[in-house]
CSV table of C-alpha atoms and ligand atoms in Angstrom, one decimal:
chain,number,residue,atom,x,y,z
A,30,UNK,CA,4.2,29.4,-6.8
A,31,UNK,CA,4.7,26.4,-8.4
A,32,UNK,CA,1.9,24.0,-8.7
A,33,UNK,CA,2.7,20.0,-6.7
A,34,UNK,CA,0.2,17.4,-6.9
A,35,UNK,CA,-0.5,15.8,-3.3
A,36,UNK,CA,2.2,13.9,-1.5
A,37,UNK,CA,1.6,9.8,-1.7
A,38,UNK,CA,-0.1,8.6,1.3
A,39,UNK,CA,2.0,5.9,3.3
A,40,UNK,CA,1.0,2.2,3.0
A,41,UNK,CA,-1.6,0.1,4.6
A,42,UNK,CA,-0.6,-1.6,7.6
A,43,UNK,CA,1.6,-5.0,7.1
A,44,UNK,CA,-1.8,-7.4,5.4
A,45,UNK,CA,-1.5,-5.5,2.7
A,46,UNK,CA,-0.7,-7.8,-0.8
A,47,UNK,CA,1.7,-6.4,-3.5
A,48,UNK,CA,2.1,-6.6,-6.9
A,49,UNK,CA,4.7,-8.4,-9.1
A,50,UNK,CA,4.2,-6.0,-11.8
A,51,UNK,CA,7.6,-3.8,-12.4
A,52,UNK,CA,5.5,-0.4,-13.0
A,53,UNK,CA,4.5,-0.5,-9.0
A,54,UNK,CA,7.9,-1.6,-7.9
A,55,UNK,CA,8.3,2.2,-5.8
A,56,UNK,CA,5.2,0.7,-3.8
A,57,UNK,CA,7.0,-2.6,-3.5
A,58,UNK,CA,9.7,-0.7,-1.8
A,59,UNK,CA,7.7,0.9,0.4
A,60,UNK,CA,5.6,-1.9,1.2
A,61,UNK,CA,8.7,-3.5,2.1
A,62,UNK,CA,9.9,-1.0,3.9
A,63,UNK,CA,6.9,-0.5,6.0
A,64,UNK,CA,7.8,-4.0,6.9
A,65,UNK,CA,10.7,-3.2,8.0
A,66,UNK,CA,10.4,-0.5,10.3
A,67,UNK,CA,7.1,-2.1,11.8
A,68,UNK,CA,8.8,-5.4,12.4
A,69,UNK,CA,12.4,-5.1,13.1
A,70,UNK,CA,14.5,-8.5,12.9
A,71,UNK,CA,12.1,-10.0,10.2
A,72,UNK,CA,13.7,-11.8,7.5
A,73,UNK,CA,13.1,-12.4,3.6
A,74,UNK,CA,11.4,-15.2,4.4
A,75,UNK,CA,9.1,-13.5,6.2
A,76,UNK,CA,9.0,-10.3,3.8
A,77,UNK,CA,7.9,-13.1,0.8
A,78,UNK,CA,5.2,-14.2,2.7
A,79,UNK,CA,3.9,-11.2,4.4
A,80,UNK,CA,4.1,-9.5,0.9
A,81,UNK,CA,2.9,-12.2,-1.6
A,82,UNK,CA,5.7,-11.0,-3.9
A,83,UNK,CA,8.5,-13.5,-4.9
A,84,UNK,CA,11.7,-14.1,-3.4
A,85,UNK,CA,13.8,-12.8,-6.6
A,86,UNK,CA,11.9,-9.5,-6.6
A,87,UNK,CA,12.3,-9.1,-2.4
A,88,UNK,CA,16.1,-10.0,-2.8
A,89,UNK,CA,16.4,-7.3,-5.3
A,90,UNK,CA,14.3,-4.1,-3.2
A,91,UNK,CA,16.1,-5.4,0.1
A,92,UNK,CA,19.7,-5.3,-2.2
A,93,UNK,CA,18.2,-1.8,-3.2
A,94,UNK,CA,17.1,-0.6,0.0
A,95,UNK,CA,20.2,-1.4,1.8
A,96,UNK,CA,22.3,0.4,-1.1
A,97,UNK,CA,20.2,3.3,-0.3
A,98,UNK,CA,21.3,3.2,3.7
A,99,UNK,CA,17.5,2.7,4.3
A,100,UNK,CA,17.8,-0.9,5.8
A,101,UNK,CA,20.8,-2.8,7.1
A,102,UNK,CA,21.3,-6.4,7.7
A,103,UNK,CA,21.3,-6.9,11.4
A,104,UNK,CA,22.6,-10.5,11.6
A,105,UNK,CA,21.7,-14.2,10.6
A,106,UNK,CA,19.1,-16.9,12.5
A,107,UNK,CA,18.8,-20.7,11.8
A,108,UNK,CA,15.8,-21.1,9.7
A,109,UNK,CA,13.1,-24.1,10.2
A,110,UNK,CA,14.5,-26.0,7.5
A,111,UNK,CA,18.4,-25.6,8.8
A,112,UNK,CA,19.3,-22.5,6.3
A,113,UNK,CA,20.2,-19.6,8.3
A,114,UNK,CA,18.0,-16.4,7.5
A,115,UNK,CA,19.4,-12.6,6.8
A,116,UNK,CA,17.3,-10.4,9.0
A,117,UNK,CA,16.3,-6.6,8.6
A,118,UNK,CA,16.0,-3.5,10.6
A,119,UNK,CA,15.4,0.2,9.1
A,120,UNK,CA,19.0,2.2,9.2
A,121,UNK,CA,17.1,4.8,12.2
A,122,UNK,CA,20.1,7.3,11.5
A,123,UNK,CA,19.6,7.5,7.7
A,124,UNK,CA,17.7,9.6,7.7
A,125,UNK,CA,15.2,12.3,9.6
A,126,UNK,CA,12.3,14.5,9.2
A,127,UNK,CA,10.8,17.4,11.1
A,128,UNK,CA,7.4,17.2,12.0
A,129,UNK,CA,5.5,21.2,13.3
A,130,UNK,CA,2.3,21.0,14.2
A,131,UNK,CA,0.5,25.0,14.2
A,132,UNK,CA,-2.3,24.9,16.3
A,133,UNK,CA,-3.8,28.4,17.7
A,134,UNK,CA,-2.7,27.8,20.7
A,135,UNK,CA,0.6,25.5,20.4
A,136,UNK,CA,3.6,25.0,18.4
A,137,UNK,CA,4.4,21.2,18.3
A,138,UNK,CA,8.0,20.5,16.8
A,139,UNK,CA,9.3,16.7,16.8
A,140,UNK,CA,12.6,15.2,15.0
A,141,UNK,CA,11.5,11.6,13.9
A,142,UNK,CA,14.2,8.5,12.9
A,143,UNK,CA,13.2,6.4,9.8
A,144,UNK,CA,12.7,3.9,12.4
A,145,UNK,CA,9.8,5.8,13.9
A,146,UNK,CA,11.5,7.4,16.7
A,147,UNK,CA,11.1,10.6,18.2
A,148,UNK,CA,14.4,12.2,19.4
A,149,UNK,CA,13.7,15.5,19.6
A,150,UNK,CA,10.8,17.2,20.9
A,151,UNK,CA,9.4,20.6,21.6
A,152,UNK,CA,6.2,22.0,22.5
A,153,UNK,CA,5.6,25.6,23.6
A,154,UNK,CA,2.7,27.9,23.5
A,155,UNK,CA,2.1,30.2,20.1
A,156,UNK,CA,4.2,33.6,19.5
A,157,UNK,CA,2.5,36.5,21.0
A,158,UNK,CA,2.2,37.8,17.3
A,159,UNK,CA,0.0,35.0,15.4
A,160,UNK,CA,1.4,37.5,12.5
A,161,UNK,CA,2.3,35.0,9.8
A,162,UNK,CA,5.7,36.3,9.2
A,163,UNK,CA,6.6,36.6,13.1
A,164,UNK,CA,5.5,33.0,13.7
A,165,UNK,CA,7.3,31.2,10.5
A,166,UNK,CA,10.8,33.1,11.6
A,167,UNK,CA,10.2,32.0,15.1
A,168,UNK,CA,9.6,28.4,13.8
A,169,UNK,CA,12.9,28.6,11.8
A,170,UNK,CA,14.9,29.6,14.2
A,171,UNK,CA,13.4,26.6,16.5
A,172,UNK,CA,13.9,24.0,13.7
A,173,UNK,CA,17.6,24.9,13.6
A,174,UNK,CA,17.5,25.2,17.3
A,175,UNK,CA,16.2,21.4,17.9
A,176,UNK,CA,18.3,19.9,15.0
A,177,UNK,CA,21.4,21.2,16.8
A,178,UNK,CA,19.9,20.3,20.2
A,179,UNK,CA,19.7,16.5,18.4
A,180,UNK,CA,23.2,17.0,17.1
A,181,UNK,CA,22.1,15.5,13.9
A,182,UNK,CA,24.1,16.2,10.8
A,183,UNK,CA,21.4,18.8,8.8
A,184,UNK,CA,22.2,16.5,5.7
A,185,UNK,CA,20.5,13.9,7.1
A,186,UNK,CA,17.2,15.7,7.3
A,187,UNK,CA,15.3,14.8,4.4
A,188,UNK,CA,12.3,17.3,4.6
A,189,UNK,CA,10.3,19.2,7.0
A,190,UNK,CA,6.1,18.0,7.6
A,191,UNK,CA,3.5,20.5,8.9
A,192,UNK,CA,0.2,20.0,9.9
A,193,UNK,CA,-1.9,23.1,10.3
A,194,UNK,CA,-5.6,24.0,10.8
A,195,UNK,CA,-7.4,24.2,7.2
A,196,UNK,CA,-8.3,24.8,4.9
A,197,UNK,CA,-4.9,24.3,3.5
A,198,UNK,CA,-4.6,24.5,-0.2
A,199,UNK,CA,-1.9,21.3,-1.0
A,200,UNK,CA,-1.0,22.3,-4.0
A,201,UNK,CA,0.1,25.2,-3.2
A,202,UNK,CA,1.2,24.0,0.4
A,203,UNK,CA,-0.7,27.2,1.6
A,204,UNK,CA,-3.5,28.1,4.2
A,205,UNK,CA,-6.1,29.8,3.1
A,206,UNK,CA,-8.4,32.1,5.8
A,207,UNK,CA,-7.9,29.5,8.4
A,208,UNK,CA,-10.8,30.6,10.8
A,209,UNK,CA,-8.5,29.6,14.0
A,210,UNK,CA,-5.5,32.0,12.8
A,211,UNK,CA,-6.3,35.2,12.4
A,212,UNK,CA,-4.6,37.1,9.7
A,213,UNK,CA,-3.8,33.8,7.9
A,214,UNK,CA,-5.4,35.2,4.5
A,215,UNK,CA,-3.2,33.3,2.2
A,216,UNK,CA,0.0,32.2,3.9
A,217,UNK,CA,2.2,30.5,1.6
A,218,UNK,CA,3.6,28.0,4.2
A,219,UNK,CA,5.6,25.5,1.9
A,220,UNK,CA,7.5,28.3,0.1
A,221,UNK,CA,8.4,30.2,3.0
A,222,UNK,CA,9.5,27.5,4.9
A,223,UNK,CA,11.5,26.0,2.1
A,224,UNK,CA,13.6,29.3,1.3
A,225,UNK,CA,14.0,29.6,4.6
A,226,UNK,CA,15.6,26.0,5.5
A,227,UNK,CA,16.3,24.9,2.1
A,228,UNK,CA,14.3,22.1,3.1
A,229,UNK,CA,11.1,19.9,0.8
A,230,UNK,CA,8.5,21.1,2.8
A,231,UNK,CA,5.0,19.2,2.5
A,232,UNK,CA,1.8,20.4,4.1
A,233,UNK,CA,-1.0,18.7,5.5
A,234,UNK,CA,-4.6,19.3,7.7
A,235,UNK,CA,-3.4,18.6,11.3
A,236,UNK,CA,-6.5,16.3,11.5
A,237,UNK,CA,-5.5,14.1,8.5
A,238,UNK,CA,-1.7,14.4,9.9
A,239,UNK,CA,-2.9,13.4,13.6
A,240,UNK,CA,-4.7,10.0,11.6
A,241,UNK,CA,-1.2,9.7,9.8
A,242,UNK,CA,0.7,9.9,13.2
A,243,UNK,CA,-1.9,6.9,14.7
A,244,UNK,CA,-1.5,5.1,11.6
A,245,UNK,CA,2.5,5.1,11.6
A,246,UNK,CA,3.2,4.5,15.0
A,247,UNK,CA,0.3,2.1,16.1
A,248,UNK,CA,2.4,-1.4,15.3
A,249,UNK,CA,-1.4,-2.8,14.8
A,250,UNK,CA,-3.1,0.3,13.8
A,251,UNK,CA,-6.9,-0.2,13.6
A,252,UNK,CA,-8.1,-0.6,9.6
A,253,UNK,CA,-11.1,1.7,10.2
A,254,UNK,CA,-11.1,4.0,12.4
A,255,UNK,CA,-12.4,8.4,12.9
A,256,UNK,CA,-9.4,10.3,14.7
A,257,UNK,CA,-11.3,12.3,17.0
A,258,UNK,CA,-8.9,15.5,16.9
A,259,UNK,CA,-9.1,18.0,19.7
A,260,UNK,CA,-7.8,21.2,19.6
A,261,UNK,CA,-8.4,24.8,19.4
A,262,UNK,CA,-10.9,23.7,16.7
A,263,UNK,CA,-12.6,19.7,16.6
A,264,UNK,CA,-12.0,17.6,12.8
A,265,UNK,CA,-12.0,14.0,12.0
A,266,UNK,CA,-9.4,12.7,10.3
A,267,UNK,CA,-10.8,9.3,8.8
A,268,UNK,CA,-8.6,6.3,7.8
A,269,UNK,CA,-10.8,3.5,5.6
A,270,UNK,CA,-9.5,-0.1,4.4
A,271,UNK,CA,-6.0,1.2,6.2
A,272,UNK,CA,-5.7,4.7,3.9
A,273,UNK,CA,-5.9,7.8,5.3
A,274,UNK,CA,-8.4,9.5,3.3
A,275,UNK,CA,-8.2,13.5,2.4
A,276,UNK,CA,-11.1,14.3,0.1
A,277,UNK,CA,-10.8,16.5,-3.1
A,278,UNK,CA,-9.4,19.4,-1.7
A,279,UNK,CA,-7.3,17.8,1.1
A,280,UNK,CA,-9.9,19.1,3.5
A,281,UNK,CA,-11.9,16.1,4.8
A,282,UNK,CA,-13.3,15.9,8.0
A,283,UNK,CA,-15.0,19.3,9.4
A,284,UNK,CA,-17.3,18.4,11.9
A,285,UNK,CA,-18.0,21.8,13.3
A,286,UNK,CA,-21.5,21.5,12.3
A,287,UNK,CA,-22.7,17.5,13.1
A,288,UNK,CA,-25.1,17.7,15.7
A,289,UNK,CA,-23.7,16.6,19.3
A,290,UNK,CA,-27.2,17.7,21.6
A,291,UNK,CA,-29.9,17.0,19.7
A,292,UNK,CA,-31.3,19.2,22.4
A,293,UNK,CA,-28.9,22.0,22.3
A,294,UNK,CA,-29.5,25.7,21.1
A,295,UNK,CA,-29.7,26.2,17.6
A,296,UNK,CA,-26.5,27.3,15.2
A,297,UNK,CA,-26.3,30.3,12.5
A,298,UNK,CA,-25.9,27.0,10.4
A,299,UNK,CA,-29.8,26.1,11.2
A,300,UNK,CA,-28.9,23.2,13.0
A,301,UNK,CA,-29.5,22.2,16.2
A,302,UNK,CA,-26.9,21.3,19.1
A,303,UNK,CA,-24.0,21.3,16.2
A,304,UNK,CA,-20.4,20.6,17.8
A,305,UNK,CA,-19.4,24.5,17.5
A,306,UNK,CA,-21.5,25.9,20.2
A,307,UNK,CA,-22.2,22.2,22.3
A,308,UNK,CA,-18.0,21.4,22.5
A,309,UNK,CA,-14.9,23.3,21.6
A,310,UNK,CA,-12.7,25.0,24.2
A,311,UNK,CA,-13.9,28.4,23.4
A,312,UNK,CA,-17.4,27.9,24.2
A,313,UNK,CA,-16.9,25.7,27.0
A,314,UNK,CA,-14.8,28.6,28.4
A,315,UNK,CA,-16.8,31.2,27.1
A,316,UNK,CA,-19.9,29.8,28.9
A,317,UNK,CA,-17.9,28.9,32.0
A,318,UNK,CA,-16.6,32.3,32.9
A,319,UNK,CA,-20.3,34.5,32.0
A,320,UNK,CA,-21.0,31.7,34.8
A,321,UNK,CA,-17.8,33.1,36.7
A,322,UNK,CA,-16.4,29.5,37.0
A,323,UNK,CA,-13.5,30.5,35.3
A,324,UNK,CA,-11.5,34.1,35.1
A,325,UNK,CA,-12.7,36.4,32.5
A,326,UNK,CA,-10.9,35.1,28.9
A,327,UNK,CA,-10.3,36.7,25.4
A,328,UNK,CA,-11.9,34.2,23.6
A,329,UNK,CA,-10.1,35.2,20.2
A,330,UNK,CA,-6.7,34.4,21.9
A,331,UNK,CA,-6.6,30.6,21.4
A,332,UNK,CA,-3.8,30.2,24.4
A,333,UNK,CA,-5.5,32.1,26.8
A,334,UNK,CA,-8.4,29.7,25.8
A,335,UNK,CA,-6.6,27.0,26.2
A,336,UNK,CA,-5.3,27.7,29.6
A,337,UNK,CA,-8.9,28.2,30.9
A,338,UNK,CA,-9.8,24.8,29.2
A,339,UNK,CA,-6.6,23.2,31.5
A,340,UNK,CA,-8.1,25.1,34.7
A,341,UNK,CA,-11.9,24.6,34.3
A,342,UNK,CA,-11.2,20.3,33.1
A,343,UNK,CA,-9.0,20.8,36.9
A,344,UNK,CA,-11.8,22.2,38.4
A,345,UNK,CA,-14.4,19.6,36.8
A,346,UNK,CA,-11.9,16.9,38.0
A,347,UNK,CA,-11.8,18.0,41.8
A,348,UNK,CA,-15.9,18.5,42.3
A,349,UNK,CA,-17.3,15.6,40.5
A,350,UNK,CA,-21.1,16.5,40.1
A,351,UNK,CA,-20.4,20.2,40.2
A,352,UNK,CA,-21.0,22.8,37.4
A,353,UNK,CA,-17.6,22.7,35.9
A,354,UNK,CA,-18.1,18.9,35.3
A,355,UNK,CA,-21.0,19.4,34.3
A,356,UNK,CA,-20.0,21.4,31.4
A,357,UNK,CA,-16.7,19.2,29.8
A,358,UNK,CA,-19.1,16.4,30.2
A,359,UNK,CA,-21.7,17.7,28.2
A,360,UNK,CA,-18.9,18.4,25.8
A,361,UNK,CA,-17.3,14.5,26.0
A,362,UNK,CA,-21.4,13.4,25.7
A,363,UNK,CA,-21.2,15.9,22.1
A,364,UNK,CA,-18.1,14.3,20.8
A,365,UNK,CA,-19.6,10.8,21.5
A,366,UNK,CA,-22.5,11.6,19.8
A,367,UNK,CA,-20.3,13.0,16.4
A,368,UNK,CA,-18.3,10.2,16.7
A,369,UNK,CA,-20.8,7.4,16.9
A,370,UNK,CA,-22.4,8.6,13.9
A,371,UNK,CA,-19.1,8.7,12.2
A,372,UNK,CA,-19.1,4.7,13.3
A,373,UNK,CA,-22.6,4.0,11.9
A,374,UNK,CA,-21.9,6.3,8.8
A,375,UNK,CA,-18.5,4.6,7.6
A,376,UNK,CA,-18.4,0.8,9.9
A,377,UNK,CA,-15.5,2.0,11.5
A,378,UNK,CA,-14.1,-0.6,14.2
A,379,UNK,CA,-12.2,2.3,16.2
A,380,UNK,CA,-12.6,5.5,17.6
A,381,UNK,CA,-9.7,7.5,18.6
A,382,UNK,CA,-9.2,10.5,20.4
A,383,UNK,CA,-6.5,12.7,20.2
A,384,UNK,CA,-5.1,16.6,19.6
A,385,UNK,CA,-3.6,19.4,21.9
A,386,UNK,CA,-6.7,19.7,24.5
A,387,UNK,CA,-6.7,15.8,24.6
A,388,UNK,CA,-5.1,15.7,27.7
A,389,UNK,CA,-7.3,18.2,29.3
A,390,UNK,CA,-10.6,16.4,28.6
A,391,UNK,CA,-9.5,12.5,28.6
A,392,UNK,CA,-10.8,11.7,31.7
A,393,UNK,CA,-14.6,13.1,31.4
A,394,UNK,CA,-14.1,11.6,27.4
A,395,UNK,CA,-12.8,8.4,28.3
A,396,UNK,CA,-15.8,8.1,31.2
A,397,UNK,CA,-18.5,8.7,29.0
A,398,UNK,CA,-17.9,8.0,25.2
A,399,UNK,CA,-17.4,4.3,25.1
A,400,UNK,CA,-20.8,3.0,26.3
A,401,UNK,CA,-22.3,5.9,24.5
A,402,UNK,CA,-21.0,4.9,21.4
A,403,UNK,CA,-21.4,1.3,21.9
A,404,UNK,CA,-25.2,2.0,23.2
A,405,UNK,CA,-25.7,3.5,19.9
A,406,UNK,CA,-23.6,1.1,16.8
A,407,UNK,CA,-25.4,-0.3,14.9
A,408,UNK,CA,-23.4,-3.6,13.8
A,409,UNK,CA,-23.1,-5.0,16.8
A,410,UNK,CA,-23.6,-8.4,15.8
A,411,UNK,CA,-21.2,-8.2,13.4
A,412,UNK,CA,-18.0,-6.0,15.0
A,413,UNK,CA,-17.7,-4.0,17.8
A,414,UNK,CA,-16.0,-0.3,17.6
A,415,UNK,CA,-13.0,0.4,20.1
A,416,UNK,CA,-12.8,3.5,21.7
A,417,UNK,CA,-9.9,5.4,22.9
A,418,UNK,CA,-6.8,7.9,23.3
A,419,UNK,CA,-4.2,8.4,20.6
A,420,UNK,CA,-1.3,5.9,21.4
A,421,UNK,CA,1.2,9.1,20.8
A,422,UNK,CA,-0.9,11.6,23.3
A,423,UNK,CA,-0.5,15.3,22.4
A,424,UNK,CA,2.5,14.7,20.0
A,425,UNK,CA,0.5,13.2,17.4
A,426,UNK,CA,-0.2,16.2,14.4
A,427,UNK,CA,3.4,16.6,14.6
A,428,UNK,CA,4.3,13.0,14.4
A,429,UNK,CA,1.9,12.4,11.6
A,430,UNK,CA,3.5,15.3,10.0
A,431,UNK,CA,7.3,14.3,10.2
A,432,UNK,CA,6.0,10.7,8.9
A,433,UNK,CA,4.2,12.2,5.8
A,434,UNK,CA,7.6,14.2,4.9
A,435,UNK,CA,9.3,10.8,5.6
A,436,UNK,CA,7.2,8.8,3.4
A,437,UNK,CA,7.1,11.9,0.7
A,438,UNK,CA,10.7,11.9,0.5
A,439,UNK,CA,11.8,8.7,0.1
A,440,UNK,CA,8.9,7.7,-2.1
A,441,UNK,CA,7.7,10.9,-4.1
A,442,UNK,CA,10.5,11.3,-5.8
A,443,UNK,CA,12.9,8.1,-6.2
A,444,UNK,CA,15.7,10.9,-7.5
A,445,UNK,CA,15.8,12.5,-4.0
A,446,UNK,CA,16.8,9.2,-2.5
A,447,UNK,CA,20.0,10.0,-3.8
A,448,UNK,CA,20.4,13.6,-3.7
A,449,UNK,CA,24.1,14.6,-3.9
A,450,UNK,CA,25.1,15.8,-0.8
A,451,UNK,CA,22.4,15.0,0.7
A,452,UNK,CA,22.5,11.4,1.8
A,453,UNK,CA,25.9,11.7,3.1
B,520,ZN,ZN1,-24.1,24.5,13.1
């Protein structure tokens, strides 16, 4: 297989200063076009000063970025001084990427615009074979399914993102013994997929991508904040100074094993309380039904799991005060407690919560992590820490996924801007 370094990680939100210097001019270009697509109808003017580069070199990467069917004039306003103003907006039919998000439990698909919209969408529950080769010929033939259902022309897609549980190896754009998919030993995801679209395929951690989604479709997304990801497995995905950060290995942000009860029974790991056996859906559900809250489940199969999750947060919601409630909100006070230490630990000013069981646990989450969270910061006097849901809701792995293959195709390559046959 051959060897990729990582894909380049999209840009910081708009305060971000470029450079003059000609060897960065690709991050020009996407600085600019970050711009853009954030701020449609903004003008060079207003590209000079939001960029600090000078009005020659934004002349010359809006000339270049309209060439390449990227952006497109949109018209002409008066300016203060009497001049009228060209104004921009992203070309949203230039081009599109595929976003799949592979959780245990749920396939997320989503077709994504330059522009940021989503035009297609599909979410279902996992094949009944989690057999790697079952489940990637099932997600081709639902790829081709939704691009026809979007009636796009397949030229325009540029690339396909994928956000999967890790670890992922990203070099290889392969997962490696992913603990929530069994018989994922070494599933080379990127190859597969690519022979079998003829598609650039980039793969990321579904916690990083969920981050990457908040990060690209938040207009004003937080600088600092911990994604709180939910799904069949919990991960942070942490975003510092406006970067999504990955770690070494692409792997950042297990939190499986950070203490959420303090009190809780003590983990294999030799902790006490960890996230693992105080949180995630199978326990919750595992502890609900030896309690016969909930129907007996098989807690290896991560939708059956999942559907007892949905029926015991339903059952927690109806009896306030009752021993289903009592459960999810001793999971919401565990997540609290993981994520205000993630606040302390890295000054983050946001906290956001997100994944495929977001839904499910948002109300008991949303009740009691803000004060505890705020009750325990400890730079108060300086910054507070906002706490809340993803702005995309369930959608967001595979968002964060389509923008990744958006940004890693335009950018990653300059060449593939231009692919012949491909742009047209
Ligand atoms: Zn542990």
């Amino acid at each position: 297989m051959p060897s990729r370094a990582p894909s380049p990680l999209p840009p910081r939100g708009p305060r971000r200063r470029g450079s003059n210097l000609p060897r960065v001019a690709d991050y020009n270009q996407m600085l600019v076009l970050d711009l853009v697509r954030r701020s449609p109808g903004i003008s060079r003017v207003e590209l000079v000063r939001e960029t600090g580069l000078t009005a020659q070199t934004v002349s010359n990467i809006c000339r270049r970025l309209t060439e390449a069917e990227l952006i497109r004039e949109t018209g002409r306003v008066s300016g203060a001084a009497g001049a009228p103003r060209t104004i921009f907006e992203v070309n949203g039919a230039g081009r599109y990427t595929i976003g799949l998000h592979i959780d245990p439990a749920r396939l997320t698909f989503v077709i994504l615009t330059l522009a940021g919209d989503t035009v297609q969408r599909l979410s279902m529950r996992t094949p009944d074979t989690p057999e790697p080769g079952a489940m990637l010929a099932e997600i081709e033939l639902r790829i081709r399914e939704l691009i026809d259902a979007a009636d796009i022309p397949f030229v325009r897609v540029a690339a396909i993102g994928v956000a999967t549980p890790g670890p992922i190896d990203v070099a290889q754009g392969s997962v490696r013994d992913a603990p929530n998919l069994p018989g994922w030993e070494d599933v080379a995801l990127r190859e597969d997929l690519e022979e079998r679209l003829g598609l650039p395929v980039v793969v990321e951690k579904d916690t990083t991508a969920a981050a990457l989604g908040e990060l690209w479709s938040n207009p004003h997304p937080p600088q600092n904040f911990a994604f709180m990801y939910l799904g069949t497995g919990a991960g942070a995905g942490i975003v510092l100074d406006g970067e999504v950060r990955r770690g070494s290995s692409s792997n950042l942000g297990n939190i499986g094993h950070m203490s959420g009860d303090p009190n809780g029974p003590i983990c294999p790991c030799g902790g006490r309380g960890c996230l693992s056996l105080t949180a995630l859906p199978a326990t919750l559900v595992g502890e609900a039904a030896a309690r016969e809250l909930v129907s007996p489940v098989d807690l290896g199969d991560a939708r059956a799991v999942e559907r007892a999750l949905a029926e015991l947060c339903a059952a927690a919601a109806q009896r306030p005060g009752g021993d289903e409630a009592a459960l999810i909100d001793r999971a919401a006070r565990s997540y609290a407690r993981v994520a205000g230490q993630l606040a302390n630990a890295l000054d983050l000013d946001a906290v956001i919560f997100g994944g495929p069981q977001w839904p499910a646990m948002m109300p008991s989450i949303l009740r009691i992590a803000p004060p505890a969270i705020a009750k325990d910061f400890l730079f108060h006097a300086l910054h507070d820490v906002e706490v809340r849901g993803s702005s995309i809701n369930d959608d967001v792995g595979a968002v964060g996924a389509a923008s990744l293959a958006m940004w890693a195709t335009t950018f990653d390559a300059p060449t593939q801007l231009f692919l012949p046959g491909r742009t047209g």
